[in-house]
PDB file of C-alpha atoms in Angstrom:
ATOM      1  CA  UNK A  11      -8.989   9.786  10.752  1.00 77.00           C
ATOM      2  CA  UNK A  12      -5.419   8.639  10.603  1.00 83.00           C
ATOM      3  CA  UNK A  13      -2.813  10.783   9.307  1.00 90.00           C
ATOM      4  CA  UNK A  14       0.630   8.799   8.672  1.00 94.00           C
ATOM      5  CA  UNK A  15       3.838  11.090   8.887  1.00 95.00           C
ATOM      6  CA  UNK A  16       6.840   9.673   7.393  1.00 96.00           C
ATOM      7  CA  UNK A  17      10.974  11.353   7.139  1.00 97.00           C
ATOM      8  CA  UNK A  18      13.127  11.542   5.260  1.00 97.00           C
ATOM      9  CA  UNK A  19      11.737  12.426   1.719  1.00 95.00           C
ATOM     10  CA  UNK A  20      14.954  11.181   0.160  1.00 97.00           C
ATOM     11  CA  UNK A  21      18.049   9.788   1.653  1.00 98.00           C
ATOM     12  CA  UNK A  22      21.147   8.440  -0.250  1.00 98.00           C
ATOM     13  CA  UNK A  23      23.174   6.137   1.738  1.00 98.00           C
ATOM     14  CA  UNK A  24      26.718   4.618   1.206  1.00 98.00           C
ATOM     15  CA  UNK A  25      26.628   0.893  -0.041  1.00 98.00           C
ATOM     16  CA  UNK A  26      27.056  -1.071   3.453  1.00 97.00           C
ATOM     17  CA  UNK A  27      26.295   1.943   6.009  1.00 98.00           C
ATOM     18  CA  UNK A  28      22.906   1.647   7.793  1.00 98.00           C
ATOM     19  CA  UNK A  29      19.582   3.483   6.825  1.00 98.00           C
ATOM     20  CA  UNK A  30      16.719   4.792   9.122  1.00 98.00           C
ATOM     21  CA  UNK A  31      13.443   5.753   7.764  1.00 98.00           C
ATOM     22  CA  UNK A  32      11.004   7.617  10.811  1.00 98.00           C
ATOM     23  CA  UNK A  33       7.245   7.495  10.744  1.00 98.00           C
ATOM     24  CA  UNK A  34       4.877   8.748  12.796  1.00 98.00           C
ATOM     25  CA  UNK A  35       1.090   8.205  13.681  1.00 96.00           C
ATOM     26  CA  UNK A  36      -1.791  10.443  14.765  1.00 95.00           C
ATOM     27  CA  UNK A  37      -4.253   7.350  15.809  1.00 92.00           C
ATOM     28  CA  UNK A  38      -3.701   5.997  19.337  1.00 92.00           C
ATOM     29  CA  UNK A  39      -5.734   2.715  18.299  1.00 90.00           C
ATOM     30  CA  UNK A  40      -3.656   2.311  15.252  1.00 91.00           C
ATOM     31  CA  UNK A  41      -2.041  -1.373  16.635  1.00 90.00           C
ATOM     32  CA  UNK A  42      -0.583  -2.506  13.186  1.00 90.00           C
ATOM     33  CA  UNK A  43       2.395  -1.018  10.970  1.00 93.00           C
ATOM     34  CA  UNK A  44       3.421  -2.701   7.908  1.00 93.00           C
ATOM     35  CA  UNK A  45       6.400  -1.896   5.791  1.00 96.00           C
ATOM     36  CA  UNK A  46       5.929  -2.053   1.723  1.00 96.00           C
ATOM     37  CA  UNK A  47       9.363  -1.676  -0.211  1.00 97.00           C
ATOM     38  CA  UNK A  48       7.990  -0.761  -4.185  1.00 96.00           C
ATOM     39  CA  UNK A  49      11.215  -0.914  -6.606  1.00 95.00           C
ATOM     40  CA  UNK A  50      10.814   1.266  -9.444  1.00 92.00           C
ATOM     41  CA  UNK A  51       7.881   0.254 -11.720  1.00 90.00           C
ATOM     42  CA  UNK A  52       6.724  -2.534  -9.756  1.00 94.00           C
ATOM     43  CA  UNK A  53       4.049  -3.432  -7.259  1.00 95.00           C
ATOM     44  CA  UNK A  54       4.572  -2.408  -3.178  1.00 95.00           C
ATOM     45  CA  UNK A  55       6.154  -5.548  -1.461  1.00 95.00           C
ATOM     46  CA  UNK A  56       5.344  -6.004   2.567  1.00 94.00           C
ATOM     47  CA  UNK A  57       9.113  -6.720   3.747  1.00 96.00           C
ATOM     48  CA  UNK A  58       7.969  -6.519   7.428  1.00 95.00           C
ATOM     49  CA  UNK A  59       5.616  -5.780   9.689  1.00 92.00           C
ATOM     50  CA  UNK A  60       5.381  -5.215  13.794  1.00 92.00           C
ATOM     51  CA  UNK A  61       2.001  -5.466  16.266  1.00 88.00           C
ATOM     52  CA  UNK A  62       1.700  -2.850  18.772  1.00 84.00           C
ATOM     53  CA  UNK A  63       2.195  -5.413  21.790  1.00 82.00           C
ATOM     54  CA  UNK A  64       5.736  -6.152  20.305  1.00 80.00           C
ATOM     55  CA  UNK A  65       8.657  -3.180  21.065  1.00 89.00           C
ATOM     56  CA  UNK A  66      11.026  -4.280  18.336  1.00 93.00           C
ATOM     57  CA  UNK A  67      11.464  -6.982  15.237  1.00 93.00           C
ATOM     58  CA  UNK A  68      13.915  -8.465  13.344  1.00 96.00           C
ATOM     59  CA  UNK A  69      14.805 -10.179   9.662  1.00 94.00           C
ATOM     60  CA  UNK A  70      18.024 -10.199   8.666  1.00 96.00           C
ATOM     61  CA  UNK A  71      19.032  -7.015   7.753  1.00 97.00           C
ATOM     62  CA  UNK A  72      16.001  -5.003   8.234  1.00 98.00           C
ATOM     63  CA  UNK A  73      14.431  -4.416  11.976  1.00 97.00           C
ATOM     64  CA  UNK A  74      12.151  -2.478  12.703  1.00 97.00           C
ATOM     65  CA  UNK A  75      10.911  -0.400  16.382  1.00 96.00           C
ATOM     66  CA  UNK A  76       7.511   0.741  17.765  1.00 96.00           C
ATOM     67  CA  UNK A  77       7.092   3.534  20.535  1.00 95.00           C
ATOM     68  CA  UNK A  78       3.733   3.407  21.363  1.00 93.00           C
ATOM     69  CA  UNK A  79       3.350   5.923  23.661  1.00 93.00           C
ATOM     70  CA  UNK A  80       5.397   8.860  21.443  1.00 94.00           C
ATOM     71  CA  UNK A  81       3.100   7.067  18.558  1.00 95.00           C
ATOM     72  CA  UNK A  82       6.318   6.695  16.605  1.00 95.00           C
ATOM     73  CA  UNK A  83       8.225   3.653  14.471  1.00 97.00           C
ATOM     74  CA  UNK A  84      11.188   3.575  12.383  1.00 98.00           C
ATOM     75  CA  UNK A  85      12.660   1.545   9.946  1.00 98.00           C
ATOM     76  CA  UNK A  86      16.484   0.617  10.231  1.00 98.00           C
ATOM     77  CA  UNK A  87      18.352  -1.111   7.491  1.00 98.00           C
ATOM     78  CA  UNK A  88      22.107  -2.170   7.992  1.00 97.00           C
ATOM     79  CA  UNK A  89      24.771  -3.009   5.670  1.00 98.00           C
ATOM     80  CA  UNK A  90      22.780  -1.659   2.460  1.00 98.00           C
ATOM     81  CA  UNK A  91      22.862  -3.122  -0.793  1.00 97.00           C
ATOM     82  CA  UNK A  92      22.675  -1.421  -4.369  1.00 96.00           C
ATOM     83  CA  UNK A  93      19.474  -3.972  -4.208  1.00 96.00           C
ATOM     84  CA  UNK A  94      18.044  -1.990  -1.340  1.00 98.00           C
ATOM     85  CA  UNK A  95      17.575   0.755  -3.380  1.00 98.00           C
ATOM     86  CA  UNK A  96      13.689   1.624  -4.076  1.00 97.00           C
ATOM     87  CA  UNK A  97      10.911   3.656  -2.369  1.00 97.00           C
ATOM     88  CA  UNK A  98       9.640   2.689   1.027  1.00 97.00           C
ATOM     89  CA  UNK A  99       6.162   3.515   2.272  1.00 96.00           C
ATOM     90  CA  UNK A 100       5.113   3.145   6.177  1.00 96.00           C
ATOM     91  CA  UNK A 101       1.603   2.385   7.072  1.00 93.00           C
ATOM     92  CA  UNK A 102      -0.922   2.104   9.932  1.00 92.00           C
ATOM     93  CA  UNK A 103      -4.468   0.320  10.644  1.00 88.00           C
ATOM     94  CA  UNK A 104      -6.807  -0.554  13.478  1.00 84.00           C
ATOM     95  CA  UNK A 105      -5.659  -4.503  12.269  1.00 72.00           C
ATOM     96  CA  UNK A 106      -3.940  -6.441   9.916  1.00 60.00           C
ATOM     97  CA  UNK A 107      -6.964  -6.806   8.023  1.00 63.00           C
ATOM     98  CA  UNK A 108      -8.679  -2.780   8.751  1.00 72.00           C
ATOM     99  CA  UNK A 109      -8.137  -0.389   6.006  1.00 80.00           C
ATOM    100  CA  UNK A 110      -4.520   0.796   6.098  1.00 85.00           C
ATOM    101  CA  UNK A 111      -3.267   4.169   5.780  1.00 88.00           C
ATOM    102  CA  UNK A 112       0.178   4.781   3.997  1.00 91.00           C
ATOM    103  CA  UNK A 113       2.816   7.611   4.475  1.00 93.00           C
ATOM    104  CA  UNK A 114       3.771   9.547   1.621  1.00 92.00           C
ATOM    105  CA  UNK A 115       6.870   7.258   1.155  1.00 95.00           C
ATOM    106  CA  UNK A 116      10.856   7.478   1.471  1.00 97.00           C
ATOM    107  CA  UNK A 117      12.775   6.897  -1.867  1.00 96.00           C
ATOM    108  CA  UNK A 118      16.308   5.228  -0.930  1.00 98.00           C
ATOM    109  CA  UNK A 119      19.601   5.357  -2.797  1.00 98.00           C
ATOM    110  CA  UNK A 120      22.443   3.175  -2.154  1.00 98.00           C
ATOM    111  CA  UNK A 121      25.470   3.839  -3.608  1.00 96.00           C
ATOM    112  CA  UNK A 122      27.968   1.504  -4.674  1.00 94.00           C
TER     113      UNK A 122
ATOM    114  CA  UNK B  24      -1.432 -19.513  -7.943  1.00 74.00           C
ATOM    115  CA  UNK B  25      -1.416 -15.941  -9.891  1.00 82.00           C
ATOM    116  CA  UNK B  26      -1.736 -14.088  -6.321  1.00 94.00           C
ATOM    117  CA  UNK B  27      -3.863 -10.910  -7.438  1.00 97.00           C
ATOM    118  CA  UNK B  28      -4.194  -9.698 -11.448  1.00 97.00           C
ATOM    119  CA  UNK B  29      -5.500  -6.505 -12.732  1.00 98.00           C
ATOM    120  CA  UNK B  30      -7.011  -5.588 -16.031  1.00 97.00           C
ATOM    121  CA  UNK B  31      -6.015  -3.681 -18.169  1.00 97.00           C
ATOM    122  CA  UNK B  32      -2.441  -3.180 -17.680  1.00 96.00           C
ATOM    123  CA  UNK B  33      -3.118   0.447 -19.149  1.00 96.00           C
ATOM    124  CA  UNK B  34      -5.374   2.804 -20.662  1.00 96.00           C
ATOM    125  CA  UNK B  35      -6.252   6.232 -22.201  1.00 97.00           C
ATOM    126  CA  UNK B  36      -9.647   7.962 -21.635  1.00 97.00           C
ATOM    127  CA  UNK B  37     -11.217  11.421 -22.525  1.00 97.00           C
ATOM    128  CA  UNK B  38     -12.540  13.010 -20.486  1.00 97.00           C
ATOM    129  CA  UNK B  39     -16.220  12.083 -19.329  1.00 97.00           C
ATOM    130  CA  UNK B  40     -16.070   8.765 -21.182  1.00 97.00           C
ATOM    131  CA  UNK B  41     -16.344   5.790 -18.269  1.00 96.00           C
ATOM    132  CA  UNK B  42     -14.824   2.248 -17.432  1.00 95.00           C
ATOM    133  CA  UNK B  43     -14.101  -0.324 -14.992  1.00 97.00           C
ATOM    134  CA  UNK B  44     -10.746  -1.772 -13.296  1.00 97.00           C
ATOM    135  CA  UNK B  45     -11.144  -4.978 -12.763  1.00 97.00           C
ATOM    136  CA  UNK B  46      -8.823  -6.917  -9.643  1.00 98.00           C
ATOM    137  CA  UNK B  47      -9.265 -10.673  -9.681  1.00 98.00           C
ATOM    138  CA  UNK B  48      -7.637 -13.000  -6.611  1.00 97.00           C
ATOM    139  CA  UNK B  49      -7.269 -16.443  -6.396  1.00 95.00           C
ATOM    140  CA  UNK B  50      -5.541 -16.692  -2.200  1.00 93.00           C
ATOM    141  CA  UNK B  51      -9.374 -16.929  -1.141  1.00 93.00           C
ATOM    142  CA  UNK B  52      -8.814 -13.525   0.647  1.00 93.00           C
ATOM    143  CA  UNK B  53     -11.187 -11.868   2.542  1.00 91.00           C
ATOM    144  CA  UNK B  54     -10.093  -8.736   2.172  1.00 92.00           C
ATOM    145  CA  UNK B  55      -9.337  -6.350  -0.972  1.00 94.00           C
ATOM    146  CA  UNK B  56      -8.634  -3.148  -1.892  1.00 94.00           C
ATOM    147  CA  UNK B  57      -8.131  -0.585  -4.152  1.00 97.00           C
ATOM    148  CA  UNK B  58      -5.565   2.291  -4.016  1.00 96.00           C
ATOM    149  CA  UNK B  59      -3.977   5.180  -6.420  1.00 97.00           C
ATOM    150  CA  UNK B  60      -0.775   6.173  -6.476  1.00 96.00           C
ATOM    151  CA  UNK B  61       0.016   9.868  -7.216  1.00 92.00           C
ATOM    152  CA  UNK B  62       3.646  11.064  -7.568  1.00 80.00           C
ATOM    153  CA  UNK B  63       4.723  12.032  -3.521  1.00 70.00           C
ATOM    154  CA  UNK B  64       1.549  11.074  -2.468  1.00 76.00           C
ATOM    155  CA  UNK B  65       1.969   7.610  -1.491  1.00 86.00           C
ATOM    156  CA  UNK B  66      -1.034   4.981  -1.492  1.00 93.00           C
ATOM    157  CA  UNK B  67      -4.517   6.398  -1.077  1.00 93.00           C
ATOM    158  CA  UNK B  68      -7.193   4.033  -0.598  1.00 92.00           C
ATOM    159  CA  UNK B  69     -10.250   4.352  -2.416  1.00 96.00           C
ATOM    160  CA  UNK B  70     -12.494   1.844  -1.226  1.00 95.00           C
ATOM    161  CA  UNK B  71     -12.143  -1.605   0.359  1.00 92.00           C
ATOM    162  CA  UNK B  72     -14.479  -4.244   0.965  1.00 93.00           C
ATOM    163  CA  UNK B  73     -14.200  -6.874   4.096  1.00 90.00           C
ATOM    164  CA  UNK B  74     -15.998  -9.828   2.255  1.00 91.00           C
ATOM    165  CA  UNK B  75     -18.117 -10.613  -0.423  1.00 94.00           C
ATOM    166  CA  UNK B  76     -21.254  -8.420  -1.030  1.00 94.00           C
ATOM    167  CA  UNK B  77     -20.047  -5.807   1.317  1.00 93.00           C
ATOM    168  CA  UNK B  78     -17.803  -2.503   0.359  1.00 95.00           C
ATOM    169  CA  UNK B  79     -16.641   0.048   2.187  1.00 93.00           C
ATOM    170  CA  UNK B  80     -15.713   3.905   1.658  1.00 93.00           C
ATOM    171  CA  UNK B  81     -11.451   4.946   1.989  1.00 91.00           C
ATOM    172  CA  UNK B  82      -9.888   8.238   2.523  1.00 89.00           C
ATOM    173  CA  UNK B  83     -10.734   9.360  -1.554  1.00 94.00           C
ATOM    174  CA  UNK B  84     -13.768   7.532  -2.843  1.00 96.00           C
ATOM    175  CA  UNK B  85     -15.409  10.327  -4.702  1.00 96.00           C
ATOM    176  CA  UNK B  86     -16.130   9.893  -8.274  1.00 96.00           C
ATOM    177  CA  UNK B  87     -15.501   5.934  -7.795  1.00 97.00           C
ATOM    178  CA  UNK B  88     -17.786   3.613  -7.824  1.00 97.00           C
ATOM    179  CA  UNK B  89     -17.104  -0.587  -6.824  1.00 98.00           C
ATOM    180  CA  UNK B  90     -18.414  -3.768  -6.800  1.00 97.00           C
ATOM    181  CA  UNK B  91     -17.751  -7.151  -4.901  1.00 97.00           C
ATOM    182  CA  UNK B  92     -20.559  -9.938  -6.102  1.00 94.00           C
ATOM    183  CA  UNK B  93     -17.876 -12.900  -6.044  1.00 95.00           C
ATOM    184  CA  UNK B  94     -15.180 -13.062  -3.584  1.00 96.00           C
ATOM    185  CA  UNK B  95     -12.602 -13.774  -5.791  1.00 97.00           C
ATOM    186  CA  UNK B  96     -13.024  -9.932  -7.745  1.00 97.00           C
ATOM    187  CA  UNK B  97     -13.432  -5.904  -6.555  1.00 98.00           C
ATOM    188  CA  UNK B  98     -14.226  -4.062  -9.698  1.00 98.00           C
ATOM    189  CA  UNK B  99     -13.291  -0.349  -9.443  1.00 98.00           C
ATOM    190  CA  UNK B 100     -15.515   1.857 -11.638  1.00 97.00           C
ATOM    191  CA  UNK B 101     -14.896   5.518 -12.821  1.00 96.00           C
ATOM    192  CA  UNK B 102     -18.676   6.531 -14.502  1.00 92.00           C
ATOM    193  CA  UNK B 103     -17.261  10.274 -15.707  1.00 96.00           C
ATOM    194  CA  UNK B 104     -13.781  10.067 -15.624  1.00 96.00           C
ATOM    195  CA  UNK B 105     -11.951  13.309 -15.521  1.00 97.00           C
ATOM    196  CA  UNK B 106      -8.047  14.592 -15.251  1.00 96.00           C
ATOM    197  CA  UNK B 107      -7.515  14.333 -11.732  1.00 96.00           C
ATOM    198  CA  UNK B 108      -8.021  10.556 -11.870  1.00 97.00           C
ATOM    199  CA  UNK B 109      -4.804   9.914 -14.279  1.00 97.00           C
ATOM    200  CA  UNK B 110      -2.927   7.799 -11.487  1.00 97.00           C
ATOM    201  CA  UNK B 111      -1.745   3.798 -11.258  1.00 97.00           C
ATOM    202  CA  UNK B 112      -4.301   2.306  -9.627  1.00 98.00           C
ATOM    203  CA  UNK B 113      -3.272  -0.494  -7.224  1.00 98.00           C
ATOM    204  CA  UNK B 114      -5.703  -3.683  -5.825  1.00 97.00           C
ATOM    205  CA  UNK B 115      -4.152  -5.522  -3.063  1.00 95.00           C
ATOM    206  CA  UNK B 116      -6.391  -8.460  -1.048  1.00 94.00           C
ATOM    207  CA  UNK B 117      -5.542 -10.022   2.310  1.00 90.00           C
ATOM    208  CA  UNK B 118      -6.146 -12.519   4.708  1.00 83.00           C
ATOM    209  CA  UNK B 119      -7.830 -11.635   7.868  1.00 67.00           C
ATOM    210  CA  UNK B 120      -4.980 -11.507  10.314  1.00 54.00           C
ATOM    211  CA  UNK B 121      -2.216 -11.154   7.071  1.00 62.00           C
ATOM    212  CA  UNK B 122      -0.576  -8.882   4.912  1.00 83.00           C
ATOM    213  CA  UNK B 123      -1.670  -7.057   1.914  1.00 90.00           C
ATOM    214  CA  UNK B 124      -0.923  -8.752  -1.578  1.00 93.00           C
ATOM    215  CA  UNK B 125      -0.903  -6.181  -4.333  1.00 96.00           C
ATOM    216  CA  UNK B 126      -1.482  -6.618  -8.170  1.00 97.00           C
ATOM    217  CA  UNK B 127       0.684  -5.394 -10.683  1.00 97.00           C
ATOM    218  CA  UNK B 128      -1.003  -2.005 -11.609  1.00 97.00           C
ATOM    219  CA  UNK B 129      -3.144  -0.301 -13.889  1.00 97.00           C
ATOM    220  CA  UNK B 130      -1.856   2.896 -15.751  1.00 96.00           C
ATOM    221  CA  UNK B 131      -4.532   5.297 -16.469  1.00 97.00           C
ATOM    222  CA  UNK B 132      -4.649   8.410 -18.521  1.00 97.00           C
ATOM    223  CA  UNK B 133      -6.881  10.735 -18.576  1.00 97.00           C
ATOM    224  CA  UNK B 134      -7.088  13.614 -21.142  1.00 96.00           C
TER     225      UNK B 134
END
């Protein structure tokens, strides 16, 4: 089945520098990778999302990039806010609507 | 619209002693789900069901049980609950081409 890789564990960023979060994927037909940010104590939040026909996608301060053929997508952030700070879990399915298989998460720190 | 709601909020069992979760959605999904969350291990899904009547296994269904007679509720049951399921439990539902919308949580203990 799919296994869903995702680095770092942890990473503590500057308020305003940029953050990258790395996932990876083990299931070629895997064509769907949501992004849920879950702030501490609350429910996981979808704050973007990207199709496998699509290289790249943008919203505001958050993008985020597919290689298909490495089986690899990432997660950039610039300009980070305190706000930004929470735990961010990559995920992977068949479709939008096919089960969906999370990574183990990435818990962010800004500092102001 | 209340999106998706989950009862209870929380709750102690001992062990053996059973219940049910219940996840109720008023979007007219399609599509729900239910997931624990373990400390570093993320979301794992339990079971899911792709419309009403049907249900469907995820990567750590054993020693769950669930139910989907109305479209509008997945009931997650535990009939001999035991340590190792003292997790938040998550429900999420979606469209059939959207995102997942997830419920608040329900806090379970286990002793």
């Amino acid at each position: 089945g799919e296994n869903v890789e995702q680095h770092p564990s942890t990473l503590s960023v500057q308020e305003g520098d940029s953050a990258v979060i790395k996932c990876t994927y083990s299931d070629s037909a895997s064509n769907y990778f949501p992004w849920y940010k879950q702030e501490l104590g609350k429910r996981p939040q979808l704050i973007i999302d990207i199709r496998s026909n699509v290289g790249e996608k943008k919203d505001q301060r958050i993008a985020v990039t597919l290689n298909k053929t490495a089986k690899h997508f990432s997660l950039h952030i610039t300009e980070t806010q305190p706000e930004d700070s929470a735990v961010y879990f990559c995920a992977a399915s068949k479709a939008s609507y096919d089960k969906v298989i999370f990574g183990p998460g990435t818990s962010l720190s800004v500092i102001p | 619209n209340a999106g998706v709601t989950q009862t209870p909020k929380f709750r102690v069992l001992k062990t053996g002693q059973s219940m049910t979760l219940l996840c109720a959605q008023d979007m007219n999904h399609e599509y729900m789900y239910w997931y624990r969350q373990d400390p570093g291990m993320g979301l794992r899904l339990i079971h899911y069901s792709v419309g009403e009547g049907t249900t469907a296994k995820g990567e750590v269904p054993d020693g769950y049980n669930v139910s989907r007679l109305k479209k509008q509720n997945f009931l997650l049951g535990l009939e001999s609950a035991a340590p190792s399921q003292t997790s938040v439990y998550f429900c999420a539902s979606s469209w059939t081409s959207g995102s997942q919308f997830f419920g608040p949580g329900t806090r379970l203990t286990v002793l």
